[in-house]
Coordinates of C-alpha atoms and ligand atoms in Angstrom, one line a residue:
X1 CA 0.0 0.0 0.0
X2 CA 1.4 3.2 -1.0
X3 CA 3.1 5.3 2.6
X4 CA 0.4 8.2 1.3
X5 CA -2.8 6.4 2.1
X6 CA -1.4 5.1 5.7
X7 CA -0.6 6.7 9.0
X8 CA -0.3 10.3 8.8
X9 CA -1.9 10.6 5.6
X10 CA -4.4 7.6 6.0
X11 CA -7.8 9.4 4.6
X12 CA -10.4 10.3 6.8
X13 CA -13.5 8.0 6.7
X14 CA -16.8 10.0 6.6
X15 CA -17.4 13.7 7.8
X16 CA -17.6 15.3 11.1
X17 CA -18.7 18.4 12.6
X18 CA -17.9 19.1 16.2
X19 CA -18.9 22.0 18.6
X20 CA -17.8 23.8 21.5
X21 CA -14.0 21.7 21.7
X22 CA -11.6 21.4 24.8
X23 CA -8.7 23.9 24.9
X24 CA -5.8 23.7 27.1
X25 CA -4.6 27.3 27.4
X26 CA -5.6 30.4 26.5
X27 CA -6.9 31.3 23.3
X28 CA -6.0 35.3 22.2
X29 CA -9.3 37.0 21.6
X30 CA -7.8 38.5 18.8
X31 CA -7.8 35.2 17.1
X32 CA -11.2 35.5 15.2
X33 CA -11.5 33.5 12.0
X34 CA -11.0 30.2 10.7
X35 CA -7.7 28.1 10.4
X36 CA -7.8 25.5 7.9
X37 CA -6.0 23.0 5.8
X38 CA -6.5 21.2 2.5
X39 CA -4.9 18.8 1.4
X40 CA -5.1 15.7 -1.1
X41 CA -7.4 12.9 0.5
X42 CA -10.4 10.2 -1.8
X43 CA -13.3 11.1 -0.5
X44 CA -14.0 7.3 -1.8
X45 CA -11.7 4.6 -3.9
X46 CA -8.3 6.8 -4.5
X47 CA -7.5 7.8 -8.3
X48 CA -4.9 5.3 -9.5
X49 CA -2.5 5.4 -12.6
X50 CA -2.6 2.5 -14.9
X51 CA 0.4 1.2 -13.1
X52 CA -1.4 1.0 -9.8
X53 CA 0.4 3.9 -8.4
X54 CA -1.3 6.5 -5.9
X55 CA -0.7 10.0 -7.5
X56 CA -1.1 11.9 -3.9
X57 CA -1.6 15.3 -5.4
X58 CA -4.2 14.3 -7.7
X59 CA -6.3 13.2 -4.9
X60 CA -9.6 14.6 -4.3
X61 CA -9.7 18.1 -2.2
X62 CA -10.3 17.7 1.3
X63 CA -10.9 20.8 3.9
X64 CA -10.2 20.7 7.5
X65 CA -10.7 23.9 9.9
X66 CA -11.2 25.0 12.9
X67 CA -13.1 28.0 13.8
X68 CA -12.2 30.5 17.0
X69 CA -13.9 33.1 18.1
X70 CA -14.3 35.3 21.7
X71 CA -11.6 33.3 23.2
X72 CA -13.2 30.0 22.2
X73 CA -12.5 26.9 19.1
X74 CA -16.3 27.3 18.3
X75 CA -16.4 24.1 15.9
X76 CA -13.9 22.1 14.0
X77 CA -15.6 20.6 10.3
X78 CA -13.9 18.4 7.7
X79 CA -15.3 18.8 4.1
X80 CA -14.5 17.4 1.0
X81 CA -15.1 19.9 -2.4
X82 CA -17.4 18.7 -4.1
X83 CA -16.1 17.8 -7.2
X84 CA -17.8 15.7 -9.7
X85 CA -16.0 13.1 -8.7
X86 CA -16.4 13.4 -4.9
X87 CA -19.9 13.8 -5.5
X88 CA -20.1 10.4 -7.2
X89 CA -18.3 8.8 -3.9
X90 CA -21.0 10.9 -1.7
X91 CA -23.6 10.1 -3.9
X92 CA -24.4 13.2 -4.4
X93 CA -24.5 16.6 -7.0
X94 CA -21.5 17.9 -7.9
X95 CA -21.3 21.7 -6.7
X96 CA -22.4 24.2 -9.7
X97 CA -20.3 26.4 -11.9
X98 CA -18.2 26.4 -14.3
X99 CA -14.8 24.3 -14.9
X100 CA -12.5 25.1 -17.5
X101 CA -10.4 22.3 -17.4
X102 CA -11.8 18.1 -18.0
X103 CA -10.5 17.5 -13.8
X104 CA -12.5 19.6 -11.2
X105 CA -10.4 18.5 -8.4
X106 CA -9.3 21.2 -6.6
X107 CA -7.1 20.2 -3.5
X108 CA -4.2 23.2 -2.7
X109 CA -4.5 25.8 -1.1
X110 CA -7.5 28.5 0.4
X111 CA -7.7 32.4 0.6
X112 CA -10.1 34.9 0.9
X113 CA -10.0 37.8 -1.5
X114 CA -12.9 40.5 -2.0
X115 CA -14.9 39.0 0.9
X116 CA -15.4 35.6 -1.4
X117 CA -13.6 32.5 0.3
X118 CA -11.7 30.5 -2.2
X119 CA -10.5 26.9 -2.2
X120 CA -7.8 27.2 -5.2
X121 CA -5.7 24.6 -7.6
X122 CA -3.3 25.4 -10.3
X123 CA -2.8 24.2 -13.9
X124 CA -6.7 24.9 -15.0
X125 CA -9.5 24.5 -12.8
X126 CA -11.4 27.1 -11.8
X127 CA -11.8 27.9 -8.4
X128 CA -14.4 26.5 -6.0
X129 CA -16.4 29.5 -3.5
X130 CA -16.9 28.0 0.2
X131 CA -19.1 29.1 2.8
X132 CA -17.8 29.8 6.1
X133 CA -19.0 26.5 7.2
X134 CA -16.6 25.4 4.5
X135 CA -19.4 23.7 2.1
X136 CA -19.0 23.9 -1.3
X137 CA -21.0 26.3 -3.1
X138 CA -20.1 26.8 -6.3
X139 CA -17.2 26.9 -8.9
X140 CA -16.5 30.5 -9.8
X141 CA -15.2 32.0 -12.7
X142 CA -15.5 35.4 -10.7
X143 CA -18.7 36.4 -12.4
X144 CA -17.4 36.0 -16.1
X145 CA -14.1 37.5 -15.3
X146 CA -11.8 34.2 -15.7
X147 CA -11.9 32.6 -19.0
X148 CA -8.9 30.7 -18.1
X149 CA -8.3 28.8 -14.5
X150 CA -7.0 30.4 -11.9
X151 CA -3.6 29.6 -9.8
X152 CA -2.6 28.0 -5.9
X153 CA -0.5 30.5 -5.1
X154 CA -1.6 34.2 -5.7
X155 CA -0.1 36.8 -4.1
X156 CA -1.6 39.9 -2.1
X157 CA -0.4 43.4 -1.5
X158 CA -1.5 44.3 1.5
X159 CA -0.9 48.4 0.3
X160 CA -3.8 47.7 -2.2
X161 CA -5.4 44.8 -1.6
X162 CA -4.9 43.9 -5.4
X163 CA -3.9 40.2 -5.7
X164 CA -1.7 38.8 -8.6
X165 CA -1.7 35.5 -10.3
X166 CA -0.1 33.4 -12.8
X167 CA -2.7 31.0 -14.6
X168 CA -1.3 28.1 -16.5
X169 CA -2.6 25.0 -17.8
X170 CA -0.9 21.8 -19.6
X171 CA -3.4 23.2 -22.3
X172 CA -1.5 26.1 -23.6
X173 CA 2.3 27.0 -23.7
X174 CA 1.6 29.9 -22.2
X175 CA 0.6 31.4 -19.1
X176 CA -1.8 34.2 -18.1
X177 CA -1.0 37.0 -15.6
X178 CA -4.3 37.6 -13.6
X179 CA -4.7 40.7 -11.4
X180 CA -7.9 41.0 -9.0
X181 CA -8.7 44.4 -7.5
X182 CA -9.3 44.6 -4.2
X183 CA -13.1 45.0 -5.2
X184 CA -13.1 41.9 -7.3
X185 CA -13.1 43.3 -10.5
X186 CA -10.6 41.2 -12.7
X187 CA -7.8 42.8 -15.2
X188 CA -6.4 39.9 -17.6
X189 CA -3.2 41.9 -17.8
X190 CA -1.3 39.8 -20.7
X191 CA 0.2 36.4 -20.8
X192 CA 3.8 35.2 -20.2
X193 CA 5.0 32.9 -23.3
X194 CA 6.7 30.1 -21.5
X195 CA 8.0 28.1 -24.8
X196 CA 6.3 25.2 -22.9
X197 CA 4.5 23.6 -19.8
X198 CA 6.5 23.8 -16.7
X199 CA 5.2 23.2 -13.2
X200 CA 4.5 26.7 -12.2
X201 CA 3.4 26.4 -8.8
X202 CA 4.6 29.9 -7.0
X203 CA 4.9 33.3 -7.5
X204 CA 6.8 36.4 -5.8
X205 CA 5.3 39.8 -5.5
X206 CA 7.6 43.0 -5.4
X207 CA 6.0 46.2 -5.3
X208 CA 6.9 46.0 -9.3
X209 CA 7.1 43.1 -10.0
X210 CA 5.4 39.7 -10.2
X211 CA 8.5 37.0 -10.0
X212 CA 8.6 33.2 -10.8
X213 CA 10.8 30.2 -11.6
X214 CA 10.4 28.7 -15.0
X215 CA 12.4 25.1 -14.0
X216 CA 12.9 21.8 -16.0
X217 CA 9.7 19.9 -14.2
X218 CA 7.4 20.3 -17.1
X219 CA 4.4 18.3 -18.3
X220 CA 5.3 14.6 -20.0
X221 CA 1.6 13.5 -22.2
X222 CA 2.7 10.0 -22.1
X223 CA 2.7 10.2 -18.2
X224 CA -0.7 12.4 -18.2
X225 CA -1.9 9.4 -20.9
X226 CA -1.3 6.5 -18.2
X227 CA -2.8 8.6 -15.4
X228 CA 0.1 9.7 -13.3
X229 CA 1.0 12.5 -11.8
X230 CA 2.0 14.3 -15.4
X231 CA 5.0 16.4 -14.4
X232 CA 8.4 14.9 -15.2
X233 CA 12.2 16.4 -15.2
X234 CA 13.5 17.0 -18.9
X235 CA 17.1 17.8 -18.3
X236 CA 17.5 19.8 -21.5
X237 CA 15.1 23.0 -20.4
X238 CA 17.4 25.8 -20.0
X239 CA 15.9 27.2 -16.4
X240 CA 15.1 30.9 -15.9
X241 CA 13.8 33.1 -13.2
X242 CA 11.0 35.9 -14.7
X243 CA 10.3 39.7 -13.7
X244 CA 6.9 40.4 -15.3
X245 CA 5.9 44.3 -14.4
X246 CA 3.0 44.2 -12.7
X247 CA 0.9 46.6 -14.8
X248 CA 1.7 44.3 -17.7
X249 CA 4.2 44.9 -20.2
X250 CA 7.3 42.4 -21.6
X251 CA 9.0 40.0 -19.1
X252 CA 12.7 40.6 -18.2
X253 CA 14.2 36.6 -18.0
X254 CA 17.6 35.9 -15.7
X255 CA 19.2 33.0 -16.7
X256 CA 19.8 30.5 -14.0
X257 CA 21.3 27.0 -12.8
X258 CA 18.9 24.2 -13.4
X259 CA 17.0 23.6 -9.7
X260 CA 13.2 22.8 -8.8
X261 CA 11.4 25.5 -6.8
X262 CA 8.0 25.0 -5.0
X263 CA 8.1 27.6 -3.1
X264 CA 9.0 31.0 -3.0
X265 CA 10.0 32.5 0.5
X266 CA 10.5 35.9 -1.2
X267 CA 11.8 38.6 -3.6
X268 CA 13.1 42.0 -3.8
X269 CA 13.8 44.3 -6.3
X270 CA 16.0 47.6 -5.7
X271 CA 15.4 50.9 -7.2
X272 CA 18.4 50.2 -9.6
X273 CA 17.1 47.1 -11.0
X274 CA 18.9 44.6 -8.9
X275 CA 17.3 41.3 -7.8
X276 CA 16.7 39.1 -4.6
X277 CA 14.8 36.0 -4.4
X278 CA 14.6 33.8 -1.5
X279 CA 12.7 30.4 -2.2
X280 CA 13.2 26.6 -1.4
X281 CA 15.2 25.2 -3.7
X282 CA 15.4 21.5 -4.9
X283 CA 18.8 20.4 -6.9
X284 CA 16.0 18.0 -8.8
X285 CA 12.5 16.6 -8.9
X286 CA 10.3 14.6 -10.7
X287 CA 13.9 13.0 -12.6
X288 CA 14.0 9.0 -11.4
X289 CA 11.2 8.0 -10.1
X290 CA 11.9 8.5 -6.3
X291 CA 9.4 9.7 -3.8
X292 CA 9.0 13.7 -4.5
X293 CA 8.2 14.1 -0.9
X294 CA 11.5 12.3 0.1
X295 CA 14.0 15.0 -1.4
X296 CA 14.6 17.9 1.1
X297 CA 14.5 21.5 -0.2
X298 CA 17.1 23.8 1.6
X299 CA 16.9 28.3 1.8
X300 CA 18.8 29.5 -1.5
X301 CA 19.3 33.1 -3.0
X302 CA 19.8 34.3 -6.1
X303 CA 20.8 37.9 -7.0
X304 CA 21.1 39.5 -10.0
X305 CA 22.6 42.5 -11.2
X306 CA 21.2 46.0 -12.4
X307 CA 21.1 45.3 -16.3
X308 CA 21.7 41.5 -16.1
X309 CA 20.2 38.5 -17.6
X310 CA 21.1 36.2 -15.4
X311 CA 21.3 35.6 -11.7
X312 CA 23.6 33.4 -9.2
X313 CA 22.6 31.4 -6.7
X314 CA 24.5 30.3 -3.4
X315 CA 22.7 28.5 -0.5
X316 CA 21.9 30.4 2.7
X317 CA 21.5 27.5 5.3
X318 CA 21.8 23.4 5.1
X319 CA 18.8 22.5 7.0
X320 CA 16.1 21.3 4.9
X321 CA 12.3 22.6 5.0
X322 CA 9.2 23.4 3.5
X323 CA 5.9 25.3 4.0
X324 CA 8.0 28.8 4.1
X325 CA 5.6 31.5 5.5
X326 CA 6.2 35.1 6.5
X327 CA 4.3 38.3 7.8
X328 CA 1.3 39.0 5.4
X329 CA 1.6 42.6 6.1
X330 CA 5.0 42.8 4.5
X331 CA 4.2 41.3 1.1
X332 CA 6.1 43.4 -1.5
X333 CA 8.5 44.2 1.2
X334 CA 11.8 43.6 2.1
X335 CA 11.5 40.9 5.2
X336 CA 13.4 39.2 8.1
X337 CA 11.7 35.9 9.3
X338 CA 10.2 33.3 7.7
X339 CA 8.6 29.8 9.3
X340 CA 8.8 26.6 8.3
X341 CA 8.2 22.9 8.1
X342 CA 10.9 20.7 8.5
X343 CA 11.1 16.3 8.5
X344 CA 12.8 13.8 10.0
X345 CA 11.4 10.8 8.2
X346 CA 13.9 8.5 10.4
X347 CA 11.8 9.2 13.4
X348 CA 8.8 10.5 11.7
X349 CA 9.5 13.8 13.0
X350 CA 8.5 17.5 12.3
X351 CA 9.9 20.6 13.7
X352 CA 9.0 24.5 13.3
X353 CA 11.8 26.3 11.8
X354 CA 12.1 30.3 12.0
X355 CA 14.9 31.5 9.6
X356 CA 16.1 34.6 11.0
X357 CA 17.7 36.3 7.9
X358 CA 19.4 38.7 9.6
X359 CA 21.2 36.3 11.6
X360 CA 21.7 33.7 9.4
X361 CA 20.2 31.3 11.3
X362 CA 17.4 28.6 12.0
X363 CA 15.9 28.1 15.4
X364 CA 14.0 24.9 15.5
X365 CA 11.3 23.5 17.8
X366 CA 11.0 19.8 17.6
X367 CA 8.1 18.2 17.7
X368 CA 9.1 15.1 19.6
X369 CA 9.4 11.2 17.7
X370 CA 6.1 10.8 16.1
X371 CA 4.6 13.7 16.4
X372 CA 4.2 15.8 13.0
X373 CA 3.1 19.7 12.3
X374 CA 1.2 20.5 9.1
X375 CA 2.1 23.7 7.3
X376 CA 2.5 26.6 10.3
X377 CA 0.6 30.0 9.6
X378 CA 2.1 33.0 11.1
X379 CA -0.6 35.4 12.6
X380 CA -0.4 39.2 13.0
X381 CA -1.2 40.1 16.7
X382 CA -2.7 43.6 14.8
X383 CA -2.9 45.0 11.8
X384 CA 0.8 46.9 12.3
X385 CA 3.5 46.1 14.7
X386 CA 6.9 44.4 14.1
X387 CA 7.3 41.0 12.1
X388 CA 7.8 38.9 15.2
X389 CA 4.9 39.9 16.6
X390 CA 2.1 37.5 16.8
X391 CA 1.3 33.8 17.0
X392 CA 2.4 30.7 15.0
X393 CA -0.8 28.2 14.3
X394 CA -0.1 24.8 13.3
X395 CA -2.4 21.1 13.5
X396 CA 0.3 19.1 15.4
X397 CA -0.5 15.0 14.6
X398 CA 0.3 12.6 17.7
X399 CA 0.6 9.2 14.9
X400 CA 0.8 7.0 17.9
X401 CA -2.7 8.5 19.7
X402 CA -4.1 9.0 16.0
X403 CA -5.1 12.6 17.3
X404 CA -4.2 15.9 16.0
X405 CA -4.8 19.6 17.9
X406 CA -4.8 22.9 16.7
X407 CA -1.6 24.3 18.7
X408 CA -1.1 28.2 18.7
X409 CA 2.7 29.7 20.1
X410 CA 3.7 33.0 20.5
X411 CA 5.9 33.7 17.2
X412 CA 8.4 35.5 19.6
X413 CA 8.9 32.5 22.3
X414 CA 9.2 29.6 19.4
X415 CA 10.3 27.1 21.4
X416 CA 7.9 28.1 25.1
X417 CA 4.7 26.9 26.3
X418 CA 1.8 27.0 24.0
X419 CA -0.4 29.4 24.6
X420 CA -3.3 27.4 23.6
X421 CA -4.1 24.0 22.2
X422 CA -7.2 22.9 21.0
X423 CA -8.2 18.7 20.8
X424 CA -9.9 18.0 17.4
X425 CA -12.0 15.0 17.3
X426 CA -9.9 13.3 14.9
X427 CA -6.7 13.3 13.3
X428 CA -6.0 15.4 10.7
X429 CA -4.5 13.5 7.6
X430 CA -0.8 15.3 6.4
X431 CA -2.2 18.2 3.8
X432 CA -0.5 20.6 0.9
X433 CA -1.5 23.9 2.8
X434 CA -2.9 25.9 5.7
X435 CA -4.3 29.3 5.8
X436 CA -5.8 31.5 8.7
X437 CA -8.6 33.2 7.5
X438 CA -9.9 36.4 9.5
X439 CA -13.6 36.8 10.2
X440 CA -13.6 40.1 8.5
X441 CA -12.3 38.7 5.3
X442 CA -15.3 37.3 4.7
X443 CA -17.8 39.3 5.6
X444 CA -18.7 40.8 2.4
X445 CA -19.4 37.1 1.2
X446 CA -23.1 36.5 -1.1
Ligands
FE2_501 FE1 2.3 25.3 -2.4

């Protein structure tokens, strides 16, 4: 049986809504909203390729979150997204709306933008809108506004509230650079000619700039053909990092070292024209057939020039992680910290990593032997204040209990006390990502 349908990641049987659950702690007032997490988990029989091989991030889209409110975790509800074919393992109708793509799973990652609360996917599925009681409602196209899909892993100023995204699909050989207003009006501000279909999972946001990898993990036909997971490593794309100006306009390309990138931790640009990116870098992926999830990612930087088209890389620490996160409110901007996920599959370990740039260094909490954190959200305490300041909130998995809680720290004292943990009522399987949603980001929801 494949490792990604047992322990940690073992799906969830049926779903559950619990009310009023038991906190240990305090839990900040200030914390209104939801935390959540979706991930990859069959709602029924798990897709297989025709070699009998469990494709984990083509599963369907499961949602689980927590809600908090006056000092109290007021429910926790798991919900799968009711895709067509999650509806068919339900036995029941698939949620409305338009798709844009023949697979309506949508299994990545959740925002809120305009007051509309979005589970997302990339590579061309649209969107699917969820209450705040995290039921489907219906896929959106933004009324009309995307003709295209949409992306995982848009990026919001918090200046203007305008959000930018890089649609692409296996479809085209191109991709689309979507901007949403803070309003939710949509401005399709011109597409990015790739020469191809990479895996473009993450963007960077300057205040000029959208940023992103263009990396040899492109998509393979013959592996989409026998159902597999359809992105592969072809050694002889020539790998590239792109500025595209955020009003739109022709896309500056730095030529770089071949490398896989997930995730970007961040990227500056200075008034000269000299570049910064921080991200996660893989040396390869996708290349022999070895388990993607097995191959640590370690903090790189590359920096190019004023006038240059290419940049150099050099790593910035040794210890491998995922799940980088930083301080929403300094998106665009030059920041210090970032959190993260790192593995000790020896011991089945996690720990929570904060990368203190200035310092140069990592300070890790470990989790303990068989105990395991999914992705950890940093909080704002307010809406200004310095980047430390605030909590960390992460579902920490116990594999030996089979429980998981909601643990919140303060993002200053990483290693203290908690200062609240809430019991779920049952174990969150391992996801993609986590997202803390705040009450008031949804309010203007239809
Ligand atoms: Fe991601």
């Amino acid at each position: 049986m494949s490792r990604y349908l047992t322990g940690a990641f073992a799906p969830l049987k049926r779903e559950h809504t619990e009310h009023a659950l038991s906190v240990e702690g305090r839990l900040p007032s200030g914390l209104d909203g939801l935390f959540t997490q979706i991930g990859p988990a069959p709602a029924g029989q798990p897709r297989r390729a025709f070699d009998g091989s469990y494709p984990w991030f083509m599963q369907d889209g499961l949602v689980c979150g927590v809600r908090l409110r006056d000092g109290r975790a007021a429910w926790f509800r798991n919900r799968w997204i009711r895709s067509r074919r999650v509806a068919r393992a339900l036995g029941e109708t698939p949620a409305p709306g338009p798709r844009h793509f023949p697979i309506d799973t949508v299994n990545t990652n959740l925002i809120a933008h305009h007051g509309v609360l979005l589970a997302l996917v990339e590579s061309g599925c649209l969107p699917v809108q969820l209450s705040e009681t995290l039921e489907s409602i219906r896929y959106t196209d933004l009324n009309g506004q995307l003709p295209r899909g949409f992306a995982a892993h848009p990026k919001v100023d918090p200046a203007t509230g305008e959000l930018h995204a890089l649609a692409y699909s296996p479809l085209r050989r191109w991709a689309e650079h979507v901007v949403v207003a803070a309003d939710g009006h949509v401005n399709l501000a011109g597409r990015v000619d790739l020469g191809g279909r990479p895996l473009l999972h993450d963007i960077g946001l300057t205040d000029r700039s959208v940023v992103f990898f263009d990396l040899p993990v492109r998509f393979d036909v013959r592996r989409a053909a026998a159902h597999a997971f359809p992105y592969r490593w072809h050694g002889r794309h020539r790998s590239r990092i792109g500025l595209l100006p955020r009003a739109g306009g022709p896309v500056r390309w730095l030529a770089i070292e071949p490398c896989f990138v997930y995730h970007i931790v961040g990227a500056e640009e200075a008034p000269d024209g000299g570049l910064t990116v921080h991200a996660l870098r893989y040396a390869s992926l996708f290349d022999d057939g070895t388990d993607p999830l097995a191959r640590p990612a370690t903090l790189w930087e590359w920096h190019a020039e004023p006038g240059a088209d290419y940049a150099v890389a050099r790593p910035l620490d040794d210890l491998p992680h995922e799940l980088p996160r930083t301080d929403p409110r300094r998106e665009c901007r030059p920041r210090r910290l970032h959190y993260g996920i790192t593995h000790d599959s020896s011991r089945e370990q996690s720990g929570l990593l904060r990368f203190d740039r200035r310092s140069g260094r990592g300070e890790v909490r470990q989790l303990g032997p068989g105990v395991l954190a999914g992705e950890a959200v940093f909080v704002p305490r307010a809406p200004d204040g310095a980047e430390s300041d605030g909590w960390l909130l992460y579902f920490r998995t116990d594999l030996a209990a089979g429980v998981t809680a909601l643990v919140v720290l303060d993002a200053a004292d990483l290693t203290g006390a908690p200062v609240a943990t809430v019991r779920l009522p049952v174990r969150v399987p391992i996801g993609a990502h986590s997202s803390w949603i705040r009450s008031d980001e949804w309010k203007a929801m239809a």
